[in-house]
PDB file of C-alpha atoms in Angstrom:
ATOM      1  CA  ARG Y 380      -0.492   0.453  -0.158  1.00  0.00           C
ATOM      2  CA  MET Y 381       2.671   2.225   0.491  1.00  0.00           C
ATOM      3  CA  PRO Y 382       3.451   3.690  -3.169  1.00  0.00           C
ATOM      4  CA  ASP Y 383      -0.667   4.156  -3.245  1.00  0.00           C
ATOM      5  CA  ILE Y 384      -0.316   6.134   0.163  1.00  0.00           C
ATOM      6  CA  LEU Y 385       2.929   8.129  -1.221  1.00  0.00           C
ATOM      7  CA  SER Y 386       1.516   8.594  -4.570  1.00  0.00           C
ATOM      8  CA  THR Y 387      -2.121  10.263  -3.382  1.00  0.00           C
ATOM      9  CA  PHE Y 388       0.272  12.576  -0.934  1.00  0.00           C
ATOM     10  CA  GLU Y 389       1.945  13.604  -3.313  1.00  0.00           C
ATOM     11  CA  ALA Y 390      -0.795  14.537  -5.269  1.00  0.00           C
ATOM     12  CA  GLY Y 391      -2.522  16.986  -2.488  1.00  0.00           C
ATOM     13  CA  GLU Y 392      -5.187  14.207  -2.109  1.00  0.00           C
ATOM     14  CA  TRP Y 393      -5.653  14.431   1.350  1.00  0.00           C
ATOM     15  CA  ARG Y 394      -9.240  12.484   2.039  1.00  0.00           C
ATOM     16  CA  ILE Y 395      -7.942   9.627   0.235  1.00  0.00           C
ATOM     17  CA  CYS Y 396      -4.498   9.080   1.363  1.00  0.00           C
ATOM     18  CA  ARG Y 397      -5.922   9.430   5.100  1.00  0.00           C
ATOM     19  CA  ASP Y 398      -8.215   6.442   4.233  1.00  0.00           C
ATOM     20  CA  LEU Y 399      -5.224   4.545   2.539  1.00  0.00           C
ATOM     21  CA  CYS Y 400      -3.440   4.912   5.813  1.00  0.00           C
ATOM     22  CA  SER Y 401      -6.635   4.077   8.126  1.00  0.00           C
ATOM     23  CA  ALA Y 402      -7.212   1.361   6.501  1.00  0.00           C
ATOM     24  CA  LEU Y 403      -3.641  -0.136   8.158  1.00  0.00           C
ATOM     25  CA  SER Y 404      -5.203   0.868  11.135  1.00  0.00           C
ATOM     26  CA  GLY Y 405      -2.802   3.832  11.626  1.00  0.00           C
ATOM     27  CA  SER Y 406      -0.830   1.058  13.289  1.00  0.00           C
ATOM     28  CA  ASP Y 407       2.559   2.541  12.586  1.00  0.00           C
ATOM     29  CA  ASP Y 408       3.729   5.721  13.777  1.00  0.00           C
ATOM     30  CA  GLU Y 409       5.294   6.671   9.891  1.00  0.00           C
ATOM     31  CA  ILE Y 410       1.415   6.079   8.829  1.00  0.00           C
ATOM     32  CA  ARG Y 411       0.209   7.761  12.062  1.00  0.00           C
ATOM     33  CA  PHE Y 412       2.375  10.586  11.204  1.00  0.00           C
ATOM     34  CA  ILE Y 413       0.585  10.799   7.779  1.00  0.00           C
ATOM     35  CA  ILE Y 414      -2.898  10.728   8.472  1.00  0.00           C
ATOM     36  CA  PHE Y 415      -2.320  13.566  11.305  1.00  0.00           C
ATOM     37  CA  LEU Y 416      -0.301  15.419   7.630  1.00  0.00           C
ATOM     38  CA  CYS Y 417      -3.143  14.682   5.349  1.00  0.00           C
ATOM     39  CA  ILE Y 418      -5.810  16.466   8.974  1.00  0.00           C
ATOM     40  CA  PHE Y 419      -3.776  19.572   8.624  1.00  0.00           C
ATOM     41  CA  ASN Y 420      -3.483  19.966   5.046  1.00  0.00           C
ATOM     42  CA  GLU Y 421      -7.316  19.249   4.290  1.00  0.00           C
ATOM     43  CA  ALA Y 422      -8.243  22.170   6.949  1.00  0.00           C
ATOM     44  CA  LYS Y 423      -5.424  24.161   5.467  1.00  0.00           C
ATOM     45  CA  GLU Y 424      -7.352  23.294   2.224  1.00  0.00           C
ATOM     46  CA  LEU Y 425     -10.887  24.310   3.106  1.00  0.00           C
ATOM     47  CA  PHE Y 426      -9.945  27.104   5.180  1.00  0.00           C
ATOM     48  CA  SER Y 427      -8.580  28.726   2.076  1.00  0.00           C
ATOM     49  CA  SER Y 428     -12.119  27.557   0.477  1.00  0.00           C
ATOM     50  CA  GLY Y 429     -13.872  29.643   3.470  1.00  0.00           C
ATOM     51  CA  GLU Y 430     -15.684  26.391   4.803  1.00  0.00           C
ATOM     52  CA  LEU Y 431     -14.444  28.224   8.010  1.00  0.00           C
ATOM     53  CA  ARG Y 432     -16.514  25.311  10.388  1.00  0.00           C
ATOM     54  CA  ASP Y 433     -15.102  22.393   8.760  1.00  0.00           C
ATOM     55  CA  ALA Y 434     -11.683  23.857   8.795  1.00  0.00           C
ATOM     56  CA  ALA Y 435     -11.897  24.971  12.472  1.00  0.00           C
ATOM     57  CA  GLU Y 436     -13.088  20.992  13.028  1.00  0.00           C
ATOM     58  CA  MET Y 437     -10.108  19.480  10.939  1.00  0.00           C
ATOM     59  CA  PHE Y 438      -7.563  21.518  12.855  1.00  0.00           C
ATOM     60  CA  ASP Y 439      -8.886  20.299  16.671  1.00  0.00           C
ATOM     61  CA  GLU Y 440      -8.983  17.247  14.718  1.00  0.00           C
ATOM     62  CA  ALA Y 441      -5.380  17.317  13.308  1.00  0.00           C
ATOM     63  CA  LYS Y 442      -4.044  18.814  16.682  1.00  0.00           C
ATOM     64  CA  LYS Y 443      -5.651  15.712  18.092  1.00  0.00           C
ATOM     65  CA  TYR Y 444      -4.540  13.446  15.891  1.00  0.00           C
ATOM     66  CA  ALA Y 445      -0.637  15.147  16.756  1.00  0.00           C
ATOM     67  CA  GLU Y 446      -0.698  13.493  19.942  1.00  0.00           C
ATOM     68  CA  ARG Y 447      -0.868  10.202  18.040  1.00  0.00           C
ATOM     69  CA  THR Y 448       2.634  10.425  16.747  1.00  0.00           C
ATOM     70  CA  LEU Y 449       6.404  10.245  17.850  1.00  0.00           C
ATOM     71  CA  TYR Y 450       7.190  12.953  14.725  1.00  0.00           C
ATOM     72  CA  PRO Y 451       7.951  16.745  15.720  1.00  0.00           C
ATOM     73  CA  THR Y 452       4.397  18.651  15.024  1.00  0.00           C
ATOM     74  CA  ASP Y 453       5.359  21.435  17.488  1.00  0.00           C
ATOM     75  CA  SER Y 454       5.379  23.476  14.558  1.00  0.00           C
ATOM     76  CA  TYR Y 455       2.195  22.160  12.907  1.00  0.00           C
ATOM     77  CA  VAL Y 456      -0.188  22.343  15.979  1.00  0.00           C
ATOM     78  CA  ALA Y 457       1.193  25.712  16.363  1.00  0.00           C
ATOM     79  CA  GLU Y 458       0.195  27.279  13.076  1.00  0.00           C
ATOM     80  CA  SER Y 459      -3.324  24.867  13.738  1.00  0.00           C
ATOM     81  CA  ASP Y 460      -3.531  27.314  16.635  1.00  0.00           C
ATOM     82  CA  MET Y 461      -2.733  30.277  14.944  1.00  0.00           C
ATOM     83  CA  TYR Y 462      -5.980  29.352  12.212  1.00  0.00           C
ATOM     84  CA  LEU Y 463      -8.451  28.812  15.050  1.00  0.00           C
ATOM     85  CA  LEU Y 464      -7.801  32.086  16.115  1.00  0.00           C
ATOM     86  CA  CYS Y 465      -8.065  33.394  13.159  1.00  0.00           C
ATOM     87  CA  ILE Y 466     -11.765  31.345  12.379  1.00  0.00           C
ATOM     88  CA  SER Y 467     -12.548  32.409  15.862  1.00  0.00           C
ATOM     89  CA  GLY Y 468     -11.931  36.088  15.597  1.00  0.00           C
ATOM     90  CA  ILE Y 469     -14.099  35.751  12.463  1.00  0.00           C
ATOM     91  CA  SER Y 470     -16.841  34.327  14.007  1.00  0.00           C
ATOM     92  CA  PRO Y 471     -16.491  32.630  17.984  1.00  0.00           C
ATOM     93  CA  SER Y 472     -19.812  30.474  17.145  1.00  0.00           C
ATOM     94  CA  LEU Y 473     -17.384  28.767  14.462  1.00  0.00           C
ATOM     95  CA  THR Y 474     -15.315  27.106  17.178  1.00  0.00           C
ATOM     96  CA  SER Y 475     -17.224  27.191  20.200  1.00  0.00           C
ATOM     97  CA  ASP Y 476     -15.986  23.960  21.191  1.00  0.00           C
ATOM     98  CA  ILE Y 477     -13.091  23.965  20.438  1.00  0.00           C
ATOM     99  CA  GLU Y 478      -9.771  25.551  22.673  1.00  0.00           C
ATOM    100  CA  VAL Y 479      -8.389  28.727  21.425  1.00  0.00           C
ATOM    101  CA  LEU Y 480      -5.405  29.807  22.275  1.00  0.00           C
ATOM    102  CA  SER Y 481      -5.926  34.131  23.275  1.00  0.00           C
ATOM    103  CA  SER Y 482      -2.696  35.188  21.269  1.00  0.00           C
ATOM    104  CA  PRO Y 483       0.073  33.313  18.257  1.00  0.00           C
ATOM    105  CA  ARG Y 484       2.309  31.033  19.182  1.00  0.00           C
ATOM    106  CA  LEU Y 485       5.703  32.033  17.112  1.00  0.00           C
ATOM    107  CA  ALA Y 486       6.262  28.536  16.637  1.00  0.00           C
ATOM    108  CA  ALA Y 487       3.463  29.271  13.459  1.00  0.00           C
ATOM    109  CA  LEU Y 488       5.456  31.760  11.515  1.00  0.00           C
ATOM    110  CA  SER Y 489       6.834  29.005   9.410  1.00  0.00           C
ATOM    111  CA  ASP Y 490       3.694  29.773   8.034  1.00  0.00           C
ATOM    112  CA  PRO Y 491       3.155  32.884   5.671  1.00  0.00           C
ATOM    113  CA  PHE Y 492      -0.788  33.126   6.646  1.00  0.00           C
ATOM    114  CA  CYS Y 493       0.175  32.720   9.911  1.00  0.00           C
ATOM    115  CA  LYS Y 494       2.882  35.343  10.121  1.00  0.00           C
ATOM    116  CA  TYR Y 495       0.538  38.188   7.841  1.00  0.00           C
ATOM    117  CA  TYR Y 496      -2.496  37.011  11.299  1.00  0.00           C
ATOM    118  CA  ALA Y 497      -0.190  37.639  13.611  1.00  0.00           C
ATOM    119  CA  LEU Y 498       1.423  40.891  12.360  1.00  0.00           C
ATOM    120  CA  LEU Y 499      -2.676  41.908  12.273  1.00  0.00           C
ATOM    121  CA  TYR Y 500      -2.926  40.700  15.756  1.00  0.00           C
ATOM    122  CA  TRP Y 501      -0.405  42.545  17.109  1.00  0.00           C
ATOM    123  CA  ALA Y 502      -1.692  45.357  15.467  1.00  0.00           C
ATOM    124  CA  ASP Y 503      -4.840  45.276  16.981  1.00  0.00           C
ATOM    125  CA  ASN Y 504      -3.274  44.442  20.265  1.00  0.00           C
ATOM    126  CA  ASP Y 505      -1.236  47.487  20.387  1.00  0.00           C
ATOM    127  CA  ASP Y 506       1.875  44.590  20.977  1.00  0.00           C
ATOM    128  CA  VAL Y 507       4.107  47.819  18.825  1.00  0.00           C
ATOM    129  CA  VAL Y 508       7.476  45.176  19.796  1.00  0.00           C
ATOM    130  CA  LEU Y 509       6.372  42.274  18.602  1.00  0.00           C
ATOM    131  CA  PHE Y 510       4.569  44.630  15.320  1.00  0.00           C
ATOM    132  CA  ASN Y 511       7.916  46.153  14.978  1.00  0.00           C
ATOM    133  CA  TYR Y 512      10.082  43.780  15.086  1.00  0.00           C
ATOM    134  CA  PHE Y 513       8.811  40.320  13.325  1.00  0.00           C
ATOM    135  CA  ARG Y 514       6.711  43.246  10.543  1.00  0.00           C
ATOM    136  CA  LYS Y 515      10.567  43.755   9.179  1.00  0.00           C
ATOM    137  CA  SER Y 516      11.443  39.883   9.174  1.00  0.00           C
ATOM    138  CA  CYS Y 517       7.964  38.410   8.356  1.00  0.00           C
ATOM    139  CA  PHE Y 518       7.936  40.047   4.987  1.00  0.00           C
ATOM    140  CA  ASP Y 519      10.231  40.353   2.662  1.00  0.00           C
ATOM    141  CA  GLU Y 520      10.407  43.606   0.362  1.00  0.00           C
ATOM    142  CA  SER Y 521       7.796  42.307  -1.714  1.00  0.00           C
ATOM    143  CA  GLU Y 522       5.279  44.194  -3.397  1.00  0.00           C
ATOM    144  CA  ASN Y 523       2.703  42.027  -2.557  1.00  0.00           C
ATOM    145  CA  VAL Y 524      -1.237  42.780  -0.631  1.00  0.00           C
ATOM    146  CA  PHE Y 525      -0.094  41.507   2.399  1.00  0.00           C
ATOM    147  CA  SER Y 526       2.791  43.193   2.755  1.00  0.00           C
ATOM    148  CA  LYS Y 527       1.099  46.869   1.176  1.00  0.00           C
ATOM    149  CA  HIS Y 528      -1.240  45.407   3.985  1.00  0.00           C
ATOM    150  CA  VAL Y 529       0.856  45.247   6.602  1.00  0.00           C
ATOM    151  CA  ASP Y 530       2.421  48.445   6.210  1.00  0.00           C
ATOM    152  CA  ALA Y 531      -0.746  50.653   5.790  1.00  0.00           C
ATOM    153  CA  ILE Y 532      -1.273  49.077   9.767  1.00  0.00           C
ATOM    154  CA  ALA Y 533       2.185  49.894  10.512  1.00  0.00           C
ATOM    155  CA  LYS Y 534       1.441  54.053   9.270  1.00  0.00           C
ATOM    156  CA  MET Y 535      -1.713  54.018  10.986  1.00  0.00           C
ATOM    157  CA  LYS Y 536      -0.014  53.070  14.277  1.00  0.00           C
ATOM    158  CA  ARG Y 537       2.628  56.151  13.104  1.00  0.00           C
ATOM    159  CA  GLY Y 538      -0.412  58.745  12.978  1.00  0.00           C
ATOM    160  CA  GLU Y 539       0.070  58.659   8.777  1.00  0.00           C
ATOM    161  CA  TYR Y 540      -3.304  58.339   7.881  1.00  0.00           C
ATOM    162  CA  LEU Y 541      -2.960  59.975   4.754  1.00  0.00           C
ATOM    163  CA  GLU Y 542       0.421  57.713   3.393  1.00  0.00           C
ATOM    164  CA  ALA Y 543      -2.158  54.928   4.710  1.00  0.00           C
ATOM    165  CA  TYR Y 544      -5.025  55.382   2.887  1.00  0.00           C
ATOM    166  CA  HIS Y 545      -3.446  55.921   0.018  1.00  0.00           C
ATOM    167  CA  ILE Y 546      -2.145  51.914   0.022  1.00  0.00           C
ATOM    168  CA  LEU Y 547      -5.031  51.057   0.529  1.00  0.00           C
ATOM    169  CA  LYS Y 548      -6.786  52.556  -1.907  1.00  0.00           C
ATOM    170  CA  GLN Y 549      -4.014  51.053  -3.951  1.00  0.00           C
ATOM    171  CA  ILE Y 550      -5.326  47.496  -2.418  1.00  0.00           C
ATOM    172  CA  LEU Y 551      -8.564  47.929  -3.490  1.00  0.00           C
ATOM    173  CA  SER Y 552      -8.552  49.205  -6.613  1.00  0.00           C
ATOM    174  CA  ALA Y 553      -6.215  46.352  -7.934  1.00  0.00           C
ATOM    175  CA  SER Y 554      -7.389  44.320 -10.454  1.00  0.00           C
ATOM    176  CA  GLU Y 555      -4.910  41.146  -9.169  1.00  0.00           C
ATOM    177  CA  ASN Y 556      -6.224  37.911  -7.856  1.00  0.00           C
ATOM    178  CA  ILE Y 557      -5.590  38.169  -4.281  1.00  0.00           C
ATOM    179  CA  SER Y 558      -4.183  34.714  -3.913  1.00  0.00           C
ATOM    180  CA  ALA Y 559      -3.114  33.222   0.025  1.00  0.00           C
ATOM    181  CA  PRO Y 560       0.385  34.914   1.578  1.00  0.00           C
TER     182      PRO Y 560
END
């Protein structure tokens, strides 16, 4: 079964890969880790497609499954926590039965969306030190919509509202498709 498991995993067919692994009863730690990764990646896809309730449930399931493997999962769990924090910020009812952290974990900052959301969180909570420190390291000098948004927030925090307005207006009037950071 391993060739089928590997090919479905490499193809990003998370549900099929998970089903193939589950058929093996998850008795091997490598299989349990693959199942965990499938759940985690499926949750991220659900989040990206706007299916937030299903994504929250999958992130919660991934966190529980992480405890069943000896492989290191801390950064994945931290990312799951960050996505859940974002979902709960959109609507607490989407995560009402899921334990959600109250602030970002630094271990999640390997994920581009988590970097972006952490910066938004720190800006909203007036944590200027963390915001300024990680703003410089989280985004390179690229001109993507997310780095522009973070720059606009930084300008607003400094009272440079007109400059922030122009950046935000530019973002809103752009015709480019916005994909995940």
